[in-house]
Amino acid sequence: MEHISTTTLIITLIIMVVVSAYFSGSETGMMTLNRYRLRHLAKQGNRAAKRVEKLLRKPDRLISLVLIGNNLVNILASAIGTIVGMRLYGNAGVAIATGVLTFVVLVFAEVLPKTIAALYPEKVAFPSSFLLVPLQIIMLPLVWLLNSVTRVLMRMVGIKADVVISSALSKDELRTIVNESRSQISRRNQDMLLSILDLEKVSVDDIMVPRNEIVGIDINDDWKAIVRQLTHSPHGRIVLYRDSLDDAISMLRVREAYRLMTEKNEFTKEVLLRAADEIYYVPEGTPLSVQLVKFQRNKKKVGLVVDEYGDIRGLVTVEDILEEIVGDFTTSMSPALADEATPLNDGSVIIDGSASVRELNKAFNWRLPEEEARTINGMLLEELEEIPAAGTRVRIEQYDIDILDVQDNMIKQVKVIPVKTLRESITE
């Protein structure tokens, strides 16, 4: 290179640094792209996104191409830098060139382009794909050789080179993405998406109307009592039974019953039974995601929840499951949490014994145990293993619970006092 001028070598050195910066930025930009946004843009017809997606289908080839190009220009830049240093400063120029070139490469060919690419991956990766695609074709033999040697070395040390990494998201990963999408998704829609993901964790036992709250009509009652119940019923479907709910016979469609009686001008129990459908039974413990599909498949809206012995435990409807996703409907006849829980100024909460433990945990961000019992009453009876007297205090997890009222062998009202831990007190 003695016949090449020093100025030409310096210009070549600057070009090598720029090329090195291009490869470094391209690598970081390609690897930090949002793959799901990239897939979305490619499906919309974005040509640059399609090119990048094609390159990323074989990341080993892309990485090899970038590393080959980056290392070639860096080694060449090192050689040119040494020659320039020796021409300008003699033997001392080797050390000077090494120090200066190291600083320049680190700042302008590594840190700066990679930082920019990490901040704006699309703006870096999409334009760089114009050059990377033809470069990959030109350097394919060298890339193939490098990858082949690498695979052989990996096999020698017992590392599998043909492992396929799935890009599919797990439920927990999807939950994290939804939680971090607050700037793109409204809070209400975010809560709905999270509720859908939770459907598999919630069973019909958690949302069903308990047996003692099921509205039903005893078909053996006198006709006037039956008509009175029909007239005042807020529900579209009512369980028909004989003497006891254990002898449930059918599910009455109230609107259909009125239509038949009006058309035929017959107001009898026989006409009432014609407007009833066969009862649809739901096994206890069925996840809501499964039950929603079963309701749709069987074209049912209401089901009676039964245990392993066939005893009726409660009633669940399609509306109950939908409320888990979108929140309570205004037409819901179940008491709202606001009616069952009253927060006090001191941080404690007055709660009805029939309140759902799961709903309380969601509303107040508590961690009361909800695996064994559905209501506050059930949770306390499970903990105490007896019916307590009013005035009893129980500590469960980090909560002091004062039992305020006990009637008819049931805990009617309690006061929950969250207990501050030592760590929380120190933090404050």
Coordinates of C-alpha atoms in Angstrom, one line a residue:
M1 CA 0.0 0.0 0.0
E2 CA 3.0 2.3 -0.3
H3 CA 1.8 3.8 -3.5
I4 CA -1.5 4.8 -1.9
S5 CA -1.6 8.3 -0.4
T6 CA -2.2 8.8 3.3
T7 CA -5.3 10.9 2.5
T8 CA -6.8 8.1 0.6
L9 CA -6.1 5.6 3.4
I10 CA -7.7 8.0 5.9
I11 CA -10.8 8.3 3.7
T12 CA -10.9 4.5 3.3
L13 CA -10.6 4.2 7.1
I14 CA -13.6 6.5 7.6
I15 CA -15.6 4.5 5.1
M16 CA -14.7 1.2 6.9
V17 CA -16.0 2.7 10.2
V18 CA -19.2 3.8 8.5
V19 CA -19.7 0.3 7.0
S20 CA -19.0 -1.2 10.5
A21 CA -21.6 1.1 12.0
Y22 CA -24.1 0.0 9.3
F23 CA -23.6 -3.7 10.2
S24 CA -23.7 -3.1 13.9
G25 CA -26.9 -1.0 13.7
S26 CA -28.5 -3.5 11.3
E27 CA -27.9 -6.4 13.6
T28 CA -29.4 -4.6 16.7
G29 CA -32.3 -3.2 14.7
M30 CA -33.2 -6.6 13.2
M31 CA -33.0 -8.3 16.6
T32 CA -34.9 -5.7 18.6
L33 CA -37.9 -5.5 16.2
N34 CA -41.3 -6.2 17.6
R35 CA -42.0 -9.5 15.7
Y36 CA -45.8 -9.2 16.1
R37 CA -45.9 -5.7 14.8
L38 CA -43.6 -6.8 12.0
R39 CA -45.9 -9.7 11.1
H40 CA -48.9 -7.2 11.2
L41 CA -47.1 -4.8 8.8
A42 CA -46.1 -7.6 6.5
K43 CA -49.7 -8.9 6.3
Q44 CA -50.8 -5.3 5.4
G45 CA -48.5 -5.4 2.4
N46 CA -45.5 -3.4 3.7
R47 CA -42.7 -4.4 1.4
A48 CA -39.8 -3.5 3.8
A49 CA -41.6 -5.5 6.5
K50 CA -41.9 -8.5 4.2
R51 CA -38.1 -8.3 3.3
V52 CA -37.1 -8.1 7.0
E53 CA -39.5 -10.9 7.9
K54 CA -37.9 -13.1 5.2
L55 CA -34.4 -12.4 6.6
L56 CA -35.5 -13.2 10.1
R57 CA -36.9 -16.6 9.1
K58 CA -33.3 -17.9 9.1
P59 CA -31.6 -15.8 11.9
D60 CA -28.5 -17.9 11.8
R61 CA -27.8 -16.8 8.2
L62 CA -28.5 -13.2 9.0
I63 CA -26.3 -13.1 12.0
S64 CA -23.5 -14.9 10.1
L65 CA -23.8 -12.4 7.3
V66 CA -23.7 -9.4 9.6
L67 CA -20.7 -10.8 11.6
I68 CA -18.7 -11.6 8.5
G69 CA -19.2 -8.1 7.1
N70 CA -18.6 -6.4 10.5
N71 CA -15.4 -8.4 11.2
L72 CA -14.0 -8.0 7.7
V73 CA -14.3 -4.2 7.8
N74 CA -13.0 -4.0 11.4
I75 CA -9.9 -6.0 10.6
L76 CA -9.3 -4.0 7.4
A77 CA -9.8 -0.8 9.3
S78 CA -7.3 -2.0 11.9
A79 CA -4.7 -2.7 9.2
I80 CA -5.2 0.6 7.5
G81 CA -5.1 2.4 10.8
T82 CA -1.8 0.9 11.7
I83 CA -0.3 1.9 8.3
V84 CA -1.6 5.5 8.8
G85 CA -0.2 5.6 12.3
M86 CA 3.2 4.4 11.3
R87 CA 3.4 6.9 8.4
L88 CA 2.5 9.8 10.7
Y89 CA 4.2 8.9 13.9
G90 CA 6.7 6.2 13.1
N91 CA 6.9 3.2 15.4
A92 CA 4.9 5.0 18.1
G93 CA 2.1 5.3 15.6
V94 CA 1.1 1.7 16.1
A95 CA 0.1 2.3 19.7
I96 CA -1.5 5.7 18.9
A97 CA -3.4 4.2 16.0
T98 CA -4.6 1.3 18.2
G99 CA -5.9 3.6 20.9
V100 CA -7.6 6.1 18.6
L101 CA -9.1 3.4 16.4
T102 CA -10.4 1.5 19.4
F103 CA -12.2 4.6 20.7
V104 CA -13.6 5.5 17.3
V105 CA -14.9 2.0 16.6
L106 CA -16.4 1.7 20.0
V107 CA -18.2 5.0 19.9
F108 CA -19.1 5.5 16.2
A109 CA -19.3 1.9 15.0
E110 CA -20.7 0.1 18.0
V111 CA -22.3 2.1 20.8
L112 CA -23.8 4.9 18.8
P113 CA -25.4 2.9 15.9
K114 CA -26.6 0.1 18.3
T115 CA -28.2 2.6 20.7
I116 CA -30.0 4.4 17.8
A117 CA -31.1 1.0 16.4
A118 CA -32.4 -0.1 19.7
L119 CA -34.4 3.1 20.1
Y120 CA -35.7 3.1 16.5
P121 CA -35.5 -0.5 15.2
E122 CA -37.9 -0.1 12.3
K123 CA -36.2 3.0 11.0
V124 CA -32.9 1.2 11.0
A125 CA -33.9 -2.3 10.0
F126 CA -36.3 -1.5 7.2
P127 CA -33.8 0.6 5.1
S128 CA -30.9 -1.7 5.8
S129 CA -32.8 -4.7 4.4
F130 CA -32.3 -3.2 0.9
L131 CA -28.6 -4.0 1.1
L132 CA -28.7 -7.1 3.3
V133 CA -30.9 -9.1 0.9
P134 CA -28.5 -8.9 -2.1
L135 CA -25.5 -9.2 0.3
Q136 CA -26.9 -12.5 1.6
I137 CA -27.2 -13.8 -1.9
I138 CA -23.7 -12.8 -2.8
M139 CA -22.1 -14.1 0.4
L140 CA -24.2 -17.3 0.6
P141 CA -21.3 -19.7 0.1
L142 CA -19.2 -18.1 2.8
V143 CA -22.2 -17.9 5.1
W144 CA -23.1 -21.6 4.5
L145 CA -19.5 -22.6 5.2
L146 CA -19.4 -20.6 8.4
N147 CA -22.7 -22.0 9.6
S148 CA -21.6 -25.6 8.8
V149 CA -18.4 -25.3 10.8
T150 CA -20.4 -23.8 13.7
R151 CA -22.9 -26.6 13.7
V152 CA -20.1 -29.2 13.7
L153 CA -18.4 -27.5 16.7
M154 CA -21.8 -27.3 18.5
R155 CA -22.4 -31.0 18.0
M156 CA -18.9 -31.8 19.3
V157 CA -19.8 -30.1 22.6
G158 CA -23.2 -31.7 22.8
I159 CA -25.3 -28.7 21.8
K160 CA -28.3 -29.3 19.5
A161 CA -28.3 -26.9 16.5
D162 CA -31.7 -27.9 15.1
V163 CA -33.8 -26.6 18.0
V164 CA -36.9 -24.8 16.8
I165 CA -37.9 -21.8 18.9
S166 CA -41.6 -21.2 18.9
S167 CA -42.7 -17.6 18.6
A168 CA -46.1 -18.4 20.1
L169 CA -47.0 -16.5 23.2
S170 CA -48.0 -18.2 26.5
K171 CA -50.9 -16.9 28.4
D172 CA -48.7 -15.3 31.0
E173 CA -46.7 -13.6 28.3
L174 CA -49.9 -12.4 26.6
R175 CA -51.1 -11.1 30.0
T176 CA -47.9 -9.2 30.4
I177 CA -48.3 -7.6 26.9
V178 CA -51.9 -6.6 27.8
N179 CA -50.8 -5.1 31.1
E180 CA -48.1 -3.1 29.4
S181 CA -50.4 -1.8 26.6
R182 CA -52.1 0.9 28.6
S183 CA -51.1 3.6 26.2
Q184 CA -52.6 1.7 23.3
I185 CA -55.6 0.0 24.9
S186 CA -58.2 1.7 27.2
R187 CA -58.4 0.5 30.8
R188 CA -61.9 -1.0 30.3
N189 CA -60.8 -3.0 27.2
Q190 CA -57.6 -4.0 29.0
D191 CA -59.7 -5.4 31.9
M192 CA -61.9 -7.3 29.5
L193 CA -58.9 -8.9 27.8
L194 CA -57.5 -10.0 31.2
S195 CA -60.8 -11.3 32.2
I196 CA -61.0 -13.5 29.1
L197 CA -57.5 -14.9 30.0
D198 CA -58.8 -15.6 33.5
L199 CA -61.8 -17.7 32.4
E200 CA -59.8 -20.9 32.6
K201 CA -58.9 -20.1 36.2
V202 CA -62.5 -19.5 37.3
S203 CA -65.0 -22.3 37.6
V204 CA -68.8 -22.2 37.7
D205 CA -68.6 -22.7 41.5
D206 CA -67.2 -19.2 41.8
I207 CA -70.0 -17.3 40.0
M208 CA -73.1 -19.5 40.4
V209 CA -76.2 -18.5 42.3
P210 CA -76.1 -20.6 45.5
R211 CA -78.8 -23.2 46.0
N212 CA -80.6 -21.2 48.7
E213 CA -80.9 -18.2 46.4
I214 CA -82.3 -20.1 43.4
V215 CA -85.7 -18.8 42.4
G216 CA -88.1 -21.7 41.6
I217 CA -91.8 -22.6 41.4
D218 CA -93.2 -25.6 43.2
I219 CA -95.6 -27.0 40.6
N220 CA -97.6 -28.6 43.4
D221 CA -98.6 -25.2 44.9
D222 CA -102.0 -23.8 44.2
W223 CA -102.5 -22.0 40.9
K224 CA -102.8 -18.5 42.5
A225 CA -99.5 -18.8 44.2
I226 CA -97.9 -19.9 41.0
V227 CA -99.3 -17.0 39.0
R228 CA -98.2 -14.6 41.8
Q229 CA -94.6 -15.9 41.5
L230 CA -94.7 -15.6 37.7
T231 CA -96.0 -12.1 37.8
H232 CA -93.3 -10.9 40.2
S233 CA -90.4 -12.9 38.9
P234 CA -87.5 -10.7 37.5
H235 CA -86.0 -13.7 35.7
G236 CA -86.7 -15.0 32.2
R237 CA -86.2 -18.6 33.2
I238 CA -87.4 -20.3 36.4
V239 CA -86.8 -23.7 37.8
L240 CA -89.9 -25.9 38.2
Y241 CA -89.8 -28.5 40.9
R242 CA -92.1 -30.7 43.0
D243 CA -92.1 -30.0 46.7
S244 CA -88.3 -29.6 46.9
L245 CA -85.5 -28.3 44.6
D246 CA -84.0 -31.7 44.7
D247 CA -86.9 -32.9 42.5
A248 CA -86.4 -30.3 39.8
I249 CA -88.4 -31.3 36.7
S250 CA -87.8 -28.6 34.1
M251 CA -86.7 -25.0 33.3
L252 CA -89.7 -22.7 32.6
R253 CA -89.4 -20.0 29.9
V254 CA -91.6 -17.3 31.4
R255 CA -92.2 -15.3 28.2
E256 CA -93.2 -18.5 26.3
A257 CA -95.6 -19.5 29.1
Y258 CA -97.4 -16.2 28.9
R259 CA -97.6 -16.5 25.1
L260 CA -99.1 -20.0 25.2
M261 CA -101.6 -19.1 27.9
T262 CA -102.7 -15.9 26.1
E263 CA -103.1 -17.7 22.7
K264 CA -105.0 -20.7 24.1
N265 CA -106.8 -18.7 26.7
E266 CA -106.0 -21.5 29.1
F267 CA -104.4 -20.7 32.5
T268 CA -103.4 -24.2 33.8
K269 CA -100.4 -26.0 35.0
E270 CA -100.5 -28.2 31.9
V271 CA -100.0 -25.2 29.6
L272 CA -97.3 -24.0 31.9
L273 CA -95.4 -27.3 31.6
R274 CA -95.5 -27.0 27.7
A275 CA -93.4 -23.8 28.0
A276 CA -90.7 -25.6 30.0
D277 CA -87.5 -27.1 28.7
E278 CA -85.4 -30.1 29.9
I279 CA -83.0 -29.1 32.6
Y280 CA -79.4 -28.7 31.6
Y281 CA -77.0 -29.8 34.2
V282 CA -73.4 -28.5 34.7
P283 CA -70.8 -30.5 36.7
E284 CA -69.2 -28.5 39.5
G285 CA -65.7 -27.3 38.9
T286 CA -66.2 -26.7 35.2
P287 CA -64.0 -23.8 34.0
L288 CA -65.9 -20.9 32.6
S289 CA -64.0 -21.0 29.3
V290 CA -65.3 -24.6 28.9
Q291 CA -68.8 -23.9 30.0
L292 CA -69.2 -20.9 27.8
V293 CA -68.4 -23.1 24.8
K294 CA -70.8 -25.8 26.1
F295 CA -73.6 -23.3 26.4
Q296 CA -73.1 -22.2 22.9
R297 CA -72.8 -25.7 21.5
N298 CA -75.9 -27.0 23.3
K299 CA -77.8 -23.7 22.7
K300 CA -78.5 -23.3 26.4
K301 CA -78.6 -20.2 28.6
V302 CA -79.1 -21.6 32.0
G303 CA -77.8 -24.7 33.8
L304 CA -78.1 -26.2 37.3
V305 CA -74.7 -26.9 38.9
V306 CA -74.5 -30.4 40.5
D307 CA -71.9 -32.1 42.6
E308 CA -70.5 -35.6 42.2
Y309 CA -73.6 -37.1 43.9
G310 CA -76.0 -35.3 41.6
D311 CA -77.2 -32.9 44.3
I312 CA -78.0 -29.4 43.1
R313 CA -75.5 -26.8 44.3
G314 CA -76.4 -23.7 42.4
L315 CA -77.4 -22.1 39.1
V316 CA -75.3 -20.6 36.4
T317 CA -76.2 -18.6 33.3
V318 CA -74.6 -17.3 30.2
E319 CA -75.0 -13.8 31.6
D320 CA -73.0 -14.7 34.7
I321 CA -70.1 -15.8 32.5
L322 CA -70.3 -12.7 30.3
E323 CA -70.3 -10.5 33.5
E324 CA -66.9 -12.0 34.3
I325 CA -65.7 -10.5 31.1
V326 CA -67.5 -7.2 30.7
G327 CA -68.5 -6.4 34.3
D328 CA -71.9 -6.4 35.9
F329 CA -75.0 -5.7 33.8
T330 CA -77.5 -3.1 35.0
T331 CA -80.2 -5.8 34.8
S332 CA -78.3 -8.2 37.1
M333 CA -80.4 -9.2 40.1
S334 CA -77.4 -10.2 42.2
P335 CA -76.3 -7.7 44.8
A336 CA -73.5 -5.5 43.7
L337 CA -70.2 -5.5 45.6
A338 CA -70.9 -1.9 46.5
D339 CA -74.0 -3.0 48.4
E340 CA -72.1 -5.8 50.3
A341 CA -68.9 -3.9 51.2
T342 CA -68.6 -0.5 52.8
P343 CA -65.1 0.9 53.1
L344 CA -64.4 3.0 56.3
N345 CA -62.1 6.0 56.7
D346 CA -59.6 4.0 58.8
G347 CA -59.0 1.5 56.0
S348 CA -61.2 -1.2 57.3
V349 CA -64.2 -2.6 55.4
I350 CA -67.7 -3.7 56.6
I351 CA -68.7 -6.7 54.6
D352 CA -71.8 -8.9 54.3
G353 CA -71.1 -12.6 55.0
S354 CA -72.5 -13.5 51.6
A355 CA -70.0 -11.4 49.7
S356 CA -67.8 -13.2 47.2
V357 CA -64.2 -13.6 48.4
R358 CA -63.0 -13.5 44.8
E359 CA -64.8 -10.2 44.1
L360 CA -63.4 -8.7 47.2
N361 CA -59.8 -9.7 46.3
K362 CA -60.3 -8.1 42.9
A363 CA -61.9 -4.9 44.2
F364 CA -59.5 -4.2 47.1
N365 CA -56.4 -6.0 45.8
W366 CA -56.5 -8.4 48.8
R367 CA -55.2 -11.9 49.1
L368 CA -57.9 -13.7 51.1
P369 CA -57.9 -17.5 50.4
E370 CA -60.5 -18.3 47.9
E371 CA -59.7 -21.9 47.0
E372 CA -61.9 -23.7 49.6
A373 CA -64.8 -21.3 50.0
R374 CA -66.7 -18.9 47.8
T375 CA -68.1 -16.4 50.4
I376 CA -66.8 -14.7 53.5
N377 CA -69.1 -16.8 55.6
G378 CA -67.7 -20.0 54.0
M379 CA -64.1 -18.9 54.4
L380 CA -64.5 -18.1 58.1
L381 CA -66.4 -21.4 58.8
E382 CA -63.6 -23.3 56.9
E383 CA -61.0 -21.5 59.0
L384 CA -62.7 -21.8 62.4
E385 CA -64.4 -25.2 61.9
E386 CA -67.3 -24.0 64.0
I387 CA -70.0 -21.4 64.0
P388 CA -68.4 -18.4 65.9
A389 CA -70.1 -16.0 68.3
A390 CA -70.5 -12.3 67.4
G391 CA -67.4 -10.4 68.6
T392 CA -64.9 -13.1 67.7
R393 CA -61.7 -11.9 65.9
V394 CA -59.9 -14.0 63.4
R395 CA -56.6 -13.4 61.6
I396 CA -56.4 -14.8 58.1
E397 CA -53.2 -14.0 56.2
Q398 CA -52.6 -10.3 56.7
Y399 CA -56.2 -9.5 57.7
D400 CA -57.9 -9.2 61.1
I401 CA -61.6 -10.1 60.7
D402 CA -64.1 -9.0 63.4
I403 CA -67.3 -11.0 63.3
L404 CA -70.1 -8.5 63.9
D405 CA -73.3 -10.4 63.4
V406 CA -74.2 -14.1 63.4
Q407 CA -77.8 -15.3 62.6
D408 CA -79.4 -18.6 61.6
N409 CA -76.0 -20.4 61.8
M410 CA -74.5 -18.0 59.3
I411 CA -72.1 -15.1 59.6
K412 CA -74.1 -12.1 58.4
Q413 CA -71.6 -9.3 58.7
V414 CA -67.9 -8.8 59.4
K415 CA -65.3 -6.1 59.6
V416 CA -62.0 -6.7 57.7
I417 CA -59.0 -4.8 58.9
P418 CA -55.9 -5.2 56.7
V419 CA -52.8 -5.5 58.9
K420 CA -49.7 -3.6 57.9
T421 CA -46.6 -5.6 57.8
L422 CA -43.3 -4.5 59.3
R423 CA -41.9 -3.8 55.9
E424 CA -44.9 -1.6 54.9
S425 CA -44.5 0.4 58.1
I426 CA -40.8 1.0 57.5
T427 CA -41.5 2.0 53.9
E428 CA -44.0 4.6 55.1

